PDB file of C-alpha atoms in Angstrom:
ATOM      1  CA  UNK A   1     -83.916-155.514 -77.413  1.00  0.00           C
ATOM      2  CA  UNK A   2     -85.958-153.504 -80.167  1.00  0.00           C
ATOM      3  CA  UNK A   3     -84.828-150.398 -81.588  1.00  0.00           C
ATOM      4  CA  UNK A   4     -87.509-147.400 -81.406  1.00  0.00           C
ATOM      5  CA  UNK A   5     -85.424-144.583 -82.905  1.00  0.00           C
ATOM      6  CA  UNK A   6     -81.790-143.948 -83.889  1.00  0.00           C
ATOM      7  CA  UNK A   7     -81.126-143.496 -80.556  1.00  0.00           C
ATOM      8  CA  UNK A   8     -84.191-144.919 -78.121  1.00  0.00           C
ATOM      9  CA  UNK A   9     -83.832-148.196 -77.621  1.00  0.00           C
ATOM     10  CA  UNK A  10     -86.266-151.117 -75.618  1.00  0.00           C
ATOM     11  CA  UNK A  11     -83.687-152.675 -73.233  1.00  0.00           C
ATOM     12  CA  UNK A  12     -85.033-155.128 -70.838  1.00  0.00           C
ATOM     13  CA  UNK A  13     -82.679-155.375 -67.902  1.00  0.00           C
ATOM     14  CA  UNK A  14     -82.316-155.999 -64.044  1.00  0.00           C
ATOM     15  CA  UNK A  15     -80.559-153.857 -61.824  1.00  0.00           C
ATOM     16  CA  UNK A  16     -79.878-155.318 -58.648  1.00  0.00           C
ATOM     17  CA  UNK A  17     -78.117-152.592 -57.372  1.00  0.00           C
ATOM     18  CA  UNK A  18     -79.020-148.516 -57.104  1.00  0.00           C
ATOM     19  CA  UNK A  19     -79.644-145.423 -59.284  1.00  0.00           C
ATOM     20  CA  UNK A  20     -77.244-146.847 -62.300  1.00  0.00           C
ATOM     21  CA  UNK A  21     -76.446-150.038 -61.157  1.00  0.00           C
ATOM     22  CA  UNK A  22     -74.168-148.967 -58.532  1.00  0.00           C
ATOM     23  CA  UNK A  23     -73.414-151.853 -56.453  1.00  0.00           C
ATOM     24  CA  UNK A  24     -75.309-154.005 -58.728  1.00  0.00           C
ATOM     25  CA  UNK A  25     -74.004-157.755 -58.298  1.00  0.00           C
ATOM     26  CA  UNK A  26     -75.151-161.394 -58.179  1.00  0.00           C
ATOM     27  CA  UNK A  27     -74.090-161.477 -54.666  1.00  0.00           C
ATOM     28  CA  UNK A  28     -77.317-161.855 -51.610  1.00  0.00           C
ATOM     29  CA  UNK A  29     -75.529-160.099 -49.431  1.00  0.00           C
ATOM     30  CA  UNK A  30     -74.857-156.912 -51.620  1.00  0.00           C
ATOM     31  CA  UNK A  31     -78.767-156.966 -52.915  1.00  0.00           C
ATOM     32  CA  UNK A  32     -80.215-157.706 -49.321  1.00  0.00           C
ATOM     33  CA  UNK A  33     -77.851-154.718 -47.905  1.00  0.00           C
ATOM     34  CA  UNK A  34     -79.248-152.307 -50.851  1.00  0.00           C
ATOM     35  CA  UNK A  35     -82.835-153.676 -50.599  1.00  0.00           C
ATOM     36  CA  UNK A  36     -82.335-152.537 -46.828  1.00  0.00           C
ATOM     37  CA  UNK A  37     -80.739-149.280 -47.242  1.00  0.00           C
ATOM     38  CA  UNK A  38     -83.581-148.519 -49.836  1.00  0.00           C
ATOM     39  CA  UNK A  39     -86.733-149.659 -47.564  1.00  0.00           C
ATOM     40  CA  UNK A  40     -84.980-147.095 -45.027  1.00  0.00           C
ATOM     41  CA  UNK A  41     -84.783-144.414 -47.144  1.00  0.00           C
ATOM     42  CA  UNK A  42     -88.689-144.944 -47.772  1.00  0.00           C
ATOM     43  CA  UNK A  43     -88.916-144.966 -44.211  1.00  0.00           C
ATOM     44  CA  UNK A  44     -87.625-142.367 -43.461  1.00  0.00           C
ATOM     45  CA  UNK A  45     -88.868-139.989 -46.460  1.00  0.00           C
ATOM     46  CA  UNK A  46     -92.278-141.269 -45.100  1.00  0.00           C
ATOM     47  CA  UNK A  47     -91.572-140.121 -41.748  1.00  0.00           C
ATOM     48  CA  UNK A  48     -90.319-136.495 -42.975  1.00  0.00           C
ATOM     49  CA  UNK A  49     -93.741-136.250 -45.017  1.00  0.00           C
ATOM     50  CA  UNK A  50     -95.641-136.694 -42.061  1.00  0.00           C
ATOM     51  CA  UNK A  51     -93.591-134.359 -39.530  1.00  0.00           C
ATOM     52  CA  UNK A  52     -93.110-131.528 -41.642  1.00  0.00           C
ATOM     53  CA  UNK A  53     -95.662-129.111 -42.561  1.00  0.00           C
ATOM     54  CA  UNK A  54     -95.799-129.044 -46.303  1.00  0.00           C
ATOM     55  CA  UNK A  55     -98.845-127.104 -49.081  1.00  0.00           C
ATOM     56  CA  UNK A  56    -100.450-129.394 -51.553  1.00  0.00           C
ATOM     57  CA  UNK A  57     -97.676-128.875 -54.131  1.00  0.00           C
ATOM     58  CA  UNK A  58     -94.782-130.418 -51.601  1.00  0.00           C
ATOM     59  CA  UNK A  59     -97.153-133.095 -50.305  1.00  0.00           C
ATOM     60  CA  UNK A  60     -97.768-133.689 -53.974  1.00  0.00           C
ATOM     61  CA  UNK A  61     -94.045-134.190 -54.790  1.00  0.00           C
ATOM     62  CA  UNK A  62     -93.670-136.359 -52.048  1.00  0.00           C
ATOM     63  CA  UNK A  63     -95.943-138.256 -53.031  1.00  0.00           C
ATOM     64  CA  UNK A  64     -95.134-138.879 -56.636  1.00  0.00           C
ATOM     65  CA  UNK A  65     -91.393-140.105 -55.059  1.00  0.00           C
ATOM     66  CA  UNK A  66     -92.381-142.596 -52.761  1.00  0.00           C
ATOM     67  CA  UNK A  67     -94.828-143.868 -54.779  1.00  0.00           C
ATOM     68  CA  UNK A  68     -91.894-144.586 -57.581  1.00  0.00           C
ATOM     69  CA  UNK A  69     -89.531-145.698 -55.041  1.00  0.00           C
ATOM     70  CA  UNK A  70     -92.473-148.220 -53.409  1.00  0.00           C
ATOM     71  CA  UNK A  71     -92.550-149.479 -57.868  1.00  0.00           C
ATOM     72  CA  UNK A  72     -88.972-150.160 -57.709  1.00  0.00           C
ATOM     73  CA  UNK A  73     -88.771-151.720 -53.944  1.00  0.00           C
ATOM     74  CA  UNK A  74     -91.431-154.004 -54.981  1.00  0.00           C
ATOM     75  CA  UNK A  75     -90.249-155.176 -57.930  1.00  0.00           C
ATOM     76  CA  UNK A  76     -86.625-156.082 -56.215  1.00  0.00           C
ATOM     77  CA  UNK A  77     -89.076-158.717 -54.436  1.00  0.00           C
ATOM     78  CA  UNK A  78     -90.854-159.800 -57.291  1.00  0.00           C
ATOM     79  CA  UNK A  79     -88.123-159.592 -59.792  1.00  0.00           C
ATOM     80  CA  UNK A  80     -85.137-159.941 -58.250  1.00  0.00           C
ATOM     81  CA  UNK A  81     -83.943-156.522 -59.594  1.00  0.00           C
ATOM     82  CA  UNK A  82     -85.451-153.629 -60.230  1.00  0.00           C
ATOM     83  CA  UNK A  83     -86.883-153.812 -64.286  1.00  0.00           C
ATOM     84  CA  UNK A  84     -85.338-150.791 -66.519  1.00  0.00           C
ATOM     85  CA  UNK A  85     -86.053-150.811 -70.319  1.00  0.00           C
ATOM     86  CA  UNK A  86     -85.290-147.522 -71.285  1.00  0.00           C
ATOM     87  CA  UNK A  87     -82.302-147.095 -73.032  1.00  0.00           C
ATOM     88  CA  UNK A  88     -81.182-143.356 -74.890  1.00  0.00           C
ATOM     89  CA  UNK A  89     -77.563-143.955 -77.336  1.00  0.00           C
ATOM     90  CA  UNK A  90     -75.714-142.145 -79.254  1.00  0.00           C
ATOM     91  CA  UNK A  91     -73.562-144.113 -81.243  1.00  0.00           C
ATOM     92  CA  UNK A  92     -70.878-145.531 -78.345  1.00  0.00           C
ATOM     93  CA  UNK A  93     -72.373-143.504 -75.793  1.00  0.00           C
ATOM     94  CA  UNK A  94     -75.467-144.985 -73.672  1.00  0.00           C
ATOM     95  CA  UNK A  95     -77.242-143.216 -71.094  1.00  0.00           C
ATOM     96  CA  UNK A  96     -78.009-145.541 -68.009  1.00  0.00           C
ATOM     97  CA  UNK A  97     -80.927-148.036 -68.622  1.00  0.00           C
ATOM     98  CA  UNK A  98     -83.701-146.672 -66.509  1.00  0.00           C
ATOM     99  CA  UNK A  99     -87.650-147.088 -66.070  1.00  0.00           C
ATOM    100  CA  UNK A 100     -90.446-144.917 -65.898  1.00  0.00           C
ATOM    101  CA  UNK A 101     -90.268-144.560 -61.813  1.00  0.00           C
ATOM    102  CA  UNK A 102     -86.767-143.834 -62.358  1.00  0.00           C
ATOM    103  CA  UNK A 103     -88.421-140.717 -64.644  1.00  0.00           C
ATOM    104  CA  UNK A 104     -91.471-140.169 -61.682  1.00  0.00           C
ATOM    105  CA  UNK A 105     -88.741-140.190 -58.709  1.00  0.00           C
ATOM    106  CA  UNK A 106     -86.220-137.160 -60.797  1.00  0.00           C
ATOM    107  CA  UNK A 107     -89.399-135.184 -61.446  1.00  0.00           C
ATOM    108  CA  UNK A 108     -90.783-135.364 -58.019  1.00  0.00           C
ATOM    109  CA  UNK A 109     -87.675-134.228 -56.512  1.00  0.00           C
ATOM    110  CA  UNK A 110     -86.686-131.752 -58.938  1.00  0.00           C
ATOM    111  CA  UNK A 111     -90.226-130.262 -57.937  1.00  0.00           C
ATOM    112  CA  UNK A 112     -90.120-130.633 -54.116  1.00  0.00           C
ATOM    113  CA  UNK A 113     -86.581-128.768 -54.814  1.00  0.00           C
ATOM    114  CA  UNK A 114     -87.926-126.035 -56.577  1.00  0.00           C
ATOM    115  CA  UNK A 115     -90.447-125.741 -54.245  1.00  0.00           C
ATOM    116  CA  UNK A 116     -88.246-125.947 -50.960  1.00  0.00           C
ATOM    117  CA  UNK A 117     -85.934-123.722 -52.792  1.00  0.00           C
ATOM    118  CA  UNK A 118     -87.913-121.010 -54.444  1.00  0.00           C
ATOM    119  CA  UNK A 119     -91.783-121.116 -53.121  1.00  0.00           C
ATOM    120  CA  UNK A 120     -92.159-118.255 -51.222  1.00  0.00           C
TER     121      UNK A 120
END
């Protein structure tokens, strides 16, 4: 672990579960069953990005999420866990170790929201 700031922090770790570890465990049955429900949700955003009509902007978003999501699939493969190093703390308090696909997937969304929600 190596300290950037007061309160940024280098923290290698594998999460072998979902967005914040939930259902993280050691267990091959939990991390094939999340690995699973994962490559379906890929699936299945990939299928909704080529059924539904969608401008540059939405294809855009969609884009910049699966691509993230495809960075963290393949490194449950690789890695055995999904590799988060990012670390914000405030004394106590710690935000959820995340990585920068982690950062890639909220931004995408938060865009293709915006845009669903007030595009015109």
């Amino acid at each position: 672990n190596q300290d950037v700031t007061s309160f940024l922090e280098i923290y290698l770790t594998y999460n072998r579960g979902i967005s914040w570890g939930v259902g993280s465990s050691e267990s091959s049955i939990n991390f094939f069953g999340i690995t699973s429900l994962v490559a379906l949700v890929i699936v299945g955003f990939v299928w909704y990005m080529h059924t539904t009509k969608m401008n540059i902007l939405e294809y855009g978003s969609c884009l910049i999420i699966v691509s993230s999501a495809l960075s963290n699939f393949f490194d449950r493969f690789w890695y055995g866990g999904v590799i988060d190093f990012i670390r914000f703390y405030w004394g106590t308090y710690s935000f959820p170790v995340f990585n920068i696909a982690d950062v890639f997937i909220s931004v995408g969304t938060a865009l293709l929201l915006y845009l669903h929600w007030f595009d015109e």
